[in-house]
Each structure stands twice: as C-alpha cells, then as structure tokens.
Tab-separated table of N, CA and C in Angstrom:
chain	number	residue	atom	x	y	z
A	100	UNK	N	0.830	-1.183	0.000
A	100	UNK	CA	0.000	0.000	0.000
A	100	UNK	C	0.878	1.252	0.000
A	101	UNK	N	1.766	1.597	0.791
A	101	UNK	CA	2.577	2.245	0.712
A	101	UNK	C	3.446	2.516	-0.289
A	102	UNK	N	3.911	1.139	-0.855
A	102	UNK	CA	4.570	1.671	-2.138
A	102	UNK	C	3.915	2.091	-3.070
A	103	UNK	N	2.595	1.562	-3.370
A	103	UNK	CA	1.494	2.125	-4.380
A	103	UNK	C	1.237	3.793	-4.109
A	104	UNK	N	1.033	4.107	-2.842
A	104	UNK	CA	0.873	5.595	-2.838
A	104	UNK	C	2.012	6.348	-3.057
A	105	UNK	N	3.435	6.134	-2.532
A	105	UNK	CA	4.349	6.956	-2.886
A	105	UNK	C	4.971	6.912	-4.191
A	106	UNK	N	4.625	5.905	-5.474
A	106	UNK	CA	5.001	5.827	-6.634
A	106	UNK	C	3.157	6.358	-7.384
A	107	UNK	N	2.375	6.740	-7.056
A	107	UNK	CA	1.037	7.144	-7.155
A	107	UNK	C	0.712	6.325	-8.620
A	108	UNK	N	0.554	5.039	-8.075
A	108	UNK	CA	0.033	3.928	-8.668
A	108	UNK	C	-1.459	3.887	-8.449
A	109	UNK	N	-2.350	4.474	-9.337
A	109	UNK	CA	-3.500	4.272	-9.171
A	109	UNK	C	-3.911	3.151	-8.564
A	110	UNK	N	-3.967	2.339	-9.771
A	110	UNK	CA	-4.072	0.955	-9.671
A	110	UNK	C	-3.561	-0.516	-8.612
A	111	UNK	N	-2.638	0.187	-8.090
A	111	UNK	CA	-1.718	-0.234	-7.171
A	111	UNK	C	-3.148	0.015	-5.762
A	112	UNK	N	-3.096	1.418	-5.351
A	112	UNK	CA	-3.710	1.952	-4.496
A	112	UNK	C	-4.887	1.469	-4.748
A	113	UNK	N	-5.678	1.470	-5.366
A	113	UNK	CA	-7.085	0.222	-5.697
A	113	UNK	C	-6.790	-1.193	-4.779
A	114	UNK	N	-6.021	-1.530	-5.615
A	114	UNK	CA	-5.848	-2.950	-5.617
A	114	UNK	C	-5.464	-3.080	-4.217
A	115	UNK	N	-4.416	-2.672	-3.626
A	115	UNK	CA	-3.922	-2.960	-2.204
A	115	UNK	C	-5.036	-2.504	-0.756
A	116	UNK	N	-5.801	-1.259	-1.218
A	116	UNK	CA	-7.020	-0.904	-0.493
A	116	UNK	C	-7.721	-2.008	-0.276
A	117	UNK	N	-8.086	-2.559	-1.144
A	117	UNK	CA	-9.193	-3.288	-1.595
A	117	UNK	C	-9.209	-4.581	-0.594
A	118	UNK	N	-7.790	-5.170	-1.255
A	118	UNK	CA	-7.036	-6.225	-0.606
A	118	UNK	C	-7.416	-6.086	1.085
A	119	UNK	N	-6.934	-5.072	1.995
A	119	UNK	CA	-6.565	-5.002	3.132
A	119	UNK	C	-8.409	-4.807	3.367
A	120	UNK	N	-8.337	-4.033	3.212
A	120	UNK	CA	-10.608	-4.096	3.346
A	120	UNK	C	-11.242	-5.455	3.537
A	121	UNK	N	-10.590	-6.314	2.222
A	121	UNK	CA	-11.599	-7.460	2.249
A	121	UNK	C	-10.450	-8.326	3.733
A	122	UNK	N	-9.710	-7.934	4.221
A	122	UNK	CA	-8.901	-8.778	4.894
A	122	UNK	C	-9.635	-8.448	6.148
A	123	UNK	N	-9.698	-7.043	6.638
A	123	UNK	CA	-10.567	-6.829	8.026
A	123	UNK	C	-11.649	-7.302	8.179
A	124	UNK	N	-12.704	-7.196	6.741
A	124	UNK	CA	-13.846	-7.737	6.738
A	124	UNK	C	-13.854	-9.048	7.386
A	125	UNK	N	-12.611	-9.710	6.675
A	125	UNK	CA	-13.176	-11.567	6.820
A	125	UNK	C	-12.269	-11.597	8.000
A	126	UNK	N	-11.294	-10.821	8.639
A	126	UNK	CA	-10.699	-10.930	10.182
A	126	UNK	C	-11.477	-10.151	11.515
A	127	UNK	N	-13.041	-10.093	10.827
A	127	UNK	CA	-13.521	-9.210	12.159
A	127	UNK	C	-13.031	-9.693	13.713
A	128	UNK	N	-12.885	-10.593	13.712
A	128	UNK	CA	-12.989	-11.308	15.460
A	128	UNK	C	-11.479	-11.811	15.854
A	129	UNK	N	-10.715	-11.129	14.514
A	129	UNK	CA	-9.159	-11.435	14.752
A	129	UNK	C	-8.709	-10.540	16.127
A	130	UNK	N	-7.365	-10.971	16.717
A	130	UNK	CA	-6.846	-10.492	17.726
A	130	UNK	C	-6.220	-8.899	17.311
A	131	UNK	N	-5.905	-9.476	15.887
A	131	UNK	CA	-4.884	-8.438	15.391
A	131	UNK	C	-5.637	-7.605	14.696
A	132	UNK	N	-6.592	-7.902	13.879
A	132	UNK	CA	-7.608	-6.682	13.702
A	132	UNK	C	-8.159	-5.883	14.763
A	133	UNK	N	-8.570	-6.608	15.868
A	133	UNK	CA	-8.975	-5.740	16.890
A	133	UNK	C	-8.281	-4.860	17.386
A	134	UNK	N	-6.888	-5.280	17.581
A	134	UNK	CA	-5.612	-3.981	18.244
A	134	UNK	C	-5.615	-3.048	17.088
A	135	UNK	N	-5.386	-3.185	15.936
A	135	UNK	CA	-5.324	-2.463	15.184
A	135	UNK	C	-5.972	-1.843	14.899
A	136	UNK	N	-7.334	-1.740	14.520
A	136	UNK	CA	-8.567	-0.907	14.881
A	136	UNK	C	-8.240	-0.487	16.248
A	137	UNK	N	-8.050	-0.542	17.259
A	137	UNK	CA	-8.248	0.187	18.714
A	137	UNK	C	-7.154	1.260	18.293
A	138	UNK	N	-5.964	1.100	18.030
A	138	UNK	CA	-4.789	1.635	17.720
A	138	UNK	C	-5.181	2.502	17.157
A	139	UNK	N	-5.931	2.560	16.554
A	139	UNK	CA	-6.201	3.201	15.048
A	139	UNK	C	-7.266	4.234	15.832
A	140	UNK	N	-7.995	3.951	17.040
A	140	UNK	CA	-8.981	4.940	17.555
A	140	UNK	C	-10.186	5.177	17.372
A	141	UNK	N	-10.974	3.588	16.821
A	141	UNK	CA	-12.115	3.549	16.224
A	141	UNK	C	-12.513	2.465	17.325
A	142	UNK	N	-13.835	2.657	17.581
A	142	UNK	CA	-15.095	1.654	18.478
A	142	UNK	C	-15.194	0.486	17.896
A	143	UNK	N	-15.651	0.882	16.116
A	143	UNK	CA	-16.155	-0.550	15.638
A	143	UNK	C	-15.542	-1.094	14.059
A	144	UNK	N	-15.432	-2.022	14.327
A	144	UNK	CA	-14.998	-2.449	12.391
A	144	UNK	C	-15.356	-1.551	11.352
A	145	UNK	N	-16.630	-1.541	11.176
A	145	UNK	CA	-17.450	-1.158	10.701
A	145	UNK	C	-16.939	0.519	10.305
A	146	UNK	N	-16.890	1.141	11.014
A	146	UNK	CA	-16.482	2.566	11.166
A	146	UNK	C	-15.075	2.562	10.647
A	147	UNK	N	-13.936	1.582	10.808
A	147	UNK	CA	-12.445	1.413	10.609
A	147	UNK	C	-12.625	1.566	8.826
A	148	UNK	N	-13.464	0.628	8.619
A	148	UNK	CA	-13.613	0.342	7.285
A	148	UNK	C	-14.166	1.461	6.497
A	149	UNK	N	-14.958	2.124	6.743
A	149	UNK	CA	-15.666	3.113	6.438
A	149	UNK	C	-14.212	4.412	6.086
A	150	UNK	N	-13.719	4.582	7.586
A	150	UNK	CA	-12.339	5.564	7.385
A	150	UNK	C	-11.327	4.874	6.080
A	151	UNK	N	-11.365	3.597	5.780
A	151	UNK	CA	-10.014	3.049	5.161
A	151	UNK	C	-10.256	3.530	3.762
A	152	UNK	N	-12.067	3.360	3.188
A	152	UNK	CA	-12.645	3.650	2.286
A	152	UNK	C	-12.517	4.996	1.704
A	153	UNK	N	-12.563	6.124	2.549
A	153	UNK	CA	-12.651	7.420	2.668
A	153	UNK	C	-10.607	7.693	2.307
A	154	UNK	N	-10.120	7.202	3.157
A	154	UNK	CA	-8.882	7.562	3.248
A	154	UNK	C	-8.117	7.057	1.266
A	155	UNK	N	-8.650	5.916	0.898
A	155	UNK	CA	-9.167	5.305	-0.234
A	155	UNK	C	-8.750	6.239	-1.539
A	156	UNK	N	-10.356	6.630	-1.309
A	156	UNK	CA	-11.261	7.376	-2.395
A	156	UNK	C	-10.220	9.012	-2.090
A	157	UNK	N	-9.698	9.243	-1.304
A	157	UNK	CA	-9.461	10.569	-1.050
A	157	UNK	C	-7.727	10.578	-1.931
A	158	UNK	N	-7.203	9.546	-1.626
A	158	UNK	CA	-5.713	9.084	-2.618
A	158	UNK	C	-6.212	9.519	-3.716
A	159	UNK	N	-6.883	8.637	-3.931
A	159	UNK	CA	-7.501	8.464	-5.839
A	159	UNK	C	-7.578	9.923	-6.535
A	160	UNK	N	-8.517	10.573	-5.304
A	160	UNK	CA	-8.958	12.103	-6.280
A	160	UNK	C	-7.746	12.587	-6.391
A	161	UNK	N	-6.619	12.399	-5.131
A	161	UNK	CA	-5.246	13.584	-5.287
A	161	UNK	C	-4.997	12.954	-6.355
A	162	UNK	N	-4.700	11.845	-7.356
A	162	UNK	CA	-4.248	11.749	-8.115
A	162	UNK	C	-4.734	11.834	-9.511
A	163	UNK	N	-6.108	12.158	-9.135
A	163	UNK	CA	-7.120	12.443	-10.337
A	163	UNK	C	-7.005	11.199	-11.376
A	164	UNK	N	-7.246	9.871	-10.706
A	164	UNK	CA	-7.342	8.501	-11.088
A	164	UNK	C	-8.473	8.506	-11.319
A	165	UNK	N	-9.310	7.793	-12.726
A	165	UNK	CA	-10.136	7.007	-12.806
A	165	UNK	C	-10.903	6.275	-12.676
C-alpha cells in the first residue's frame, strides 16, 4: 500500500485498499484486527472500514485517477 501511494500507482492503491478491506472484513474477530482498529482509535470495524474507504477514495482524487 505504501509503495502504491508513494510511486502514485492508481491501480496499485485500488488494488492494495481493496485487498486489506476485504482482509478486516473476513478478520472481524481477529486479535490483530482488533488492536489495530483500537490503535487506530475507532469503536467498531465497521467505522475502521468506512475511514479506510474514505482515506481510499481521497488518494484516488489527489491523483485524479479514474
């Protein structure tokens, strides 16, 4: 993910978003999703995901991607 944003790989940044999204989704009740969401300063999955989406879509426009 990181390398996708600092080489402003659209497609990259899609793809690796996407990736890590569908990973929290299907790790809701993980140990390590949970710290990480807490870490992160969010109550619920749900809301984490919502920010990851936003944080997402907000890459994309700086790069005026497609």
């Amino acid at each position: 993910m990181t390398e996708a944003i600092s080489s402003e790989d659209c497609a990259g940044i899609e793809s690796s978003y996407s990736d890590f999204i569908d990973l929290v989704r299907r790790g809701r009740s993980c140990s390590i999703i949970q710290q990480t969401m807490d870490d992160a300063g969010y109550d619920n999955i749900d809301e984490y995901i919502d920010a990851l989406e936003i944080e997402r879509d907000e890459y994309l426009a700086d790069l005026a991607c497609d």
